Amino acid sequence: MVRKPTSKETARKPNMREAILAAAEELFATNGFNAVSVRDIAQAAGANPGSVTYHFKTKDGLLLEIYRRHCGPMNLRRSELLAAAKRVRDLQDRLEAIVRAYVVPAFTSGSDLAGGGARFTRLRAVMSAEGNEVARRIIAQTFDDTSHAFIDAIHESLPHIPRTEIVWRSHFLLGALYYSLVTPERVARLSRGEADGSDAASAIEQLVQATVAAFQAPALDQTAPARRRAVASSKT
Amino acid sequence: MVRKPTSKETARKPNMREAILAAAEELFATNGFNAVSVRDIAQAAGANPGSVTYHFKTKDGLLLEIYRRHCGPMNLRRSELLAAAKRVRDLQDRLEAIVRAYVVPAFTSGSDLAGGGARFTRLRAVMSAEGNEVARRIIAQTFDDTSHAFIDAIHESLPHIPRTEIVWRSHFLLGALYYSLVTPERVARLSRGEADGSDAASAIEQLVQATVAAFQAPALDQTAPARRRAVASSKT
DNA sequence: ATGTGATTTGTACTATCGTACAAAAGATCA
DNA sequence: TGATCTTTTGTACGATAGTACAAATCACAT
């Protein structure tokens, strides 16, 4: 038997709910939350504005559902890759593997949708910049566990660096990651066309390489703040 | 004579124009462009909504004026610091001075207003995330020269790294910089209160230290792509 | 085929948006 | 003081926002 799926399950092609989610994700990620209207989303999805209300009740509810859809799979994938990375023996290699485990799912698919990882990460970047309340709540209670796991793992492979500095550097990593997804065309522009900021593969390699080096930098070590390098004539 | 200033020049206290600019800058930087209404801005500035129209014609015009106000002084300060940094003899020290010249004006005042630099930088971060058209135009034609100057200066102190990779890494620097200003509370949260993300001084030190190390990382070198490190069991 | 629940459509309501504009108020100088 | 220019105020208008809701339509088990 062919087993035609029930509408309660996943319908095949004309799934309005999914189309709305995808359209909203795309529009929110590129224009921000407030710049996009429910009518914009409906039009992009080929749906009726009222249909959005039916499926998600409110605009906030729609954003919430986008997060729900992605958070689980993405964190799962990261956890798997982190577990694998922690088994790497060589400390240098392990650090790189850990960073890669953090970066790769953010750039590529982390769920059913192809390329959904990058789009969702970009969405998170934009929501965080806008200070979106819905996003802030979800992020703190969903991603902080994973973030701590990564920070701890990195700390284990760099025991001589204070945890506080690991936090700072992983924060920088996330910022660099976000920004790479938000304005990839800037890389192409500044490199005069020699680099393609939209190429996920090279973005990942560049980011991993740079970040590993950043993590390995000597600690500032606030317990011994003696070493203060002079900057030539910084006062005008 | 006391020389009461003409209204054409800078009036002393009840300068509505300045108050509106400051309020708009603050609100845009924390909530994004579209989430803030002209009425919100007027109220925060203690002004009448119509007054905003009078001084800046449109909401876009207001944003434009904020950029105009800051871009000049900030780039000037950066150029001064960059020129000083390029005079540093030791290559390692010079690199650090260059990075510092890029970072410091973004975190502190770059204009007349105290703390204006950080607020303006945060504004730029948010506008770039939202893909704001007005901001995009100004940024490309105002900051790209400075960005190229910094990239070239860094390249000179790291001649063995391809320029393309310098571009990537300075792009990461800007992303980290932006993100540090957008969500400083995340640093405090993840470090369990041990670090203060809002402390500009430590943010600068951490960022400079990490970034210098990132710039000094060996090049990926696309001409010799042989060295490909294996990552343990990255497929599930 | 028909009834039933799920979905889609169309429309309407209220709130708020950006902006325009006339009138009031304030400042400047002969 | 009175004339003139700048600034502020108050109000209004059209557009669009989010959301509610009844009617129409669809999918599917019986």
PDB file of C-alpha atoms in Angstrom, chain A residues 229-234, chain B residues 77-105 150 153-154 157 173 204 208-209 211-212 215-216:
ATOM      1  CA  ARG A 229      52.305  47.212  26.560  1.00  0.00           C
ATOM      2  CA  ALA A 230      52.744  50.849  25.621  1.00  0.00           C
ATOM      3  CA  VAL A 231      50.938  52.113  22.558  1.00  0.00           C
ATOM      4  CA  ALA A 232      52.815  54.865  20.779  1.00  0.00           C
ATOM      5  CA  SER A 233      51.329  58.312  21.236  1.00  0.00           C
ATOM      6  CA  SER A 234      47.717  57.361  21.675  1.00  0.00           C
TER       7      SER A 234
ATOM      8  CA  ARG B  77      40.519  59.282  15.413  1.00  0.00           C
ATOM      9  CA  ARG B  78      41.139  55.895  13.868  1.00  0.00           C
ATOM     10  CA  SER B  79      43.416  57.388  11.246  1.00  0.00           C
ATOM     11  CA  GLU B  80      45.426  59.223  13.869  1.00  0.00           C
ATOM     12  CA  LEU B  81      45.856  56.097  15.946  1.00  0.00           C
ATOM     13  CA  LEU B  82      46.671  54.065  12.860  1.00  0.00           C
ATOM     14  CA  ALA B  83      49.350  56.516  11.774  1.00  0.00           C
ATOM     15  CA  ALA B  84      50.887  56.344  15.230  1.00  0.00           C
ATOM     16  CA  ALA B  85      50.691  52.558  15.242  1.00  0.00           C
ATOM     17  CA  LYS B  86      52.462  52.275  11.900  1.00  0.00           C
ATOM     18  CA  ARG B  87      55.449  54.028  13.417  1.00  0.00           C
ATOM     19  CA  VAL B  88      55.960  51.247  15.938  1.00  0.00           C
ATOM     20  CA  ARG B  89      59.166  49.417  15.046  1.00  0.00           C
ATOM     21  CA  ASP B  90      58.727  45.951  16.490  1.00  0.00           C
ATOM     22  CA  LEU B  91      56.424  43.966  14.205  1.00  0.00           C
ATOM     23  CA  GLN B  92      54.562  42.187  16.982  1.00  0.00           C
ATOM     24  CA  ASP B  93      54.038  45.407  18.886  1.00  0.00           C
ATOM     25  CA  ARG B  94      53.004  47.177  15.723  1.00  0.00           C
ATOM     26  CA  LEU B  95      50.318  44.625  14.952  1.00  0.00           C
ATOM     27  CA  GLU B  96      48.908  44.998  18.423  1.00  0.00           C
ATOM     28  CA  ALA B  97      48.968  48.779  18.127  1.00  0.00           C
ATOM     29  CA  ILE B  98      47.120  48.622  14.814  1.00  0.00           C
ATOM     30  CA  VAL B  99      44.428  46.368  16.209  1.00  0.00           C
ATOM     31  CA  ARG B 100      44.138  48.636  19.209  1.00  0.00           C
ATOM     32  CA  ALA B 101      43.790  51.650  16.939  1.00  0.00           C
ATOM     33  CA  TYR B 102      40.881  49.927  15.274  1.00  0.00           C
ATOM     34  CA  VAL B 103      39.177  48.734  18.433  1.00  0.00           C
ATOM     35  CA  VAL B 104      39.613  51.554  20.930  1.00  0.00           C
ATOM     36  CA  PRO B 105      37.654  54.298  19.096  1.00  0.00           C
ATOM     37  CA  PHE B 150      43.761  48.938   8.355  1.00  0.00           C
ATOM     38  CA  ALA B 153      48.620  48.074   7.529  1.00  0.00           C
ATOM     39  CA  ILE B 154      48.027  44.670   9.054  1.00  0.00           C
ATOM     40  CA  SER B 157      53.167  43.642   9.416  1.00  0.00           C
ATOM     41  CA  LEU B 173      37.296  41.134  14.412  1.00  0.00           C
ATOM     42  CA  ILE B 204      39.177  45.850  24.698  1.00  0.00           C
ATOM     43  CA  VAL B 208      42.943  42.818  21.241  1.00  0.00           C
ATOM     44  CA  GLN B 209      44.740  39.855  22.713  1.00  0.00           C
ATOM     45  CA  THR B 211      42.556  39.163  17.659  1.00  0.00           C
ATOM     46  CA  VAL B 212      46.309  39.615  17.472  1.00  0.00           C
ATOM     47  CA  PHE B 215      45.919  37.457  12.783  1.00  0.00           C
ATOM     48  CA  GLN B 216      49.175  35.676  13.524  1.00  0.00           C
TER      49      GLN B 216
END
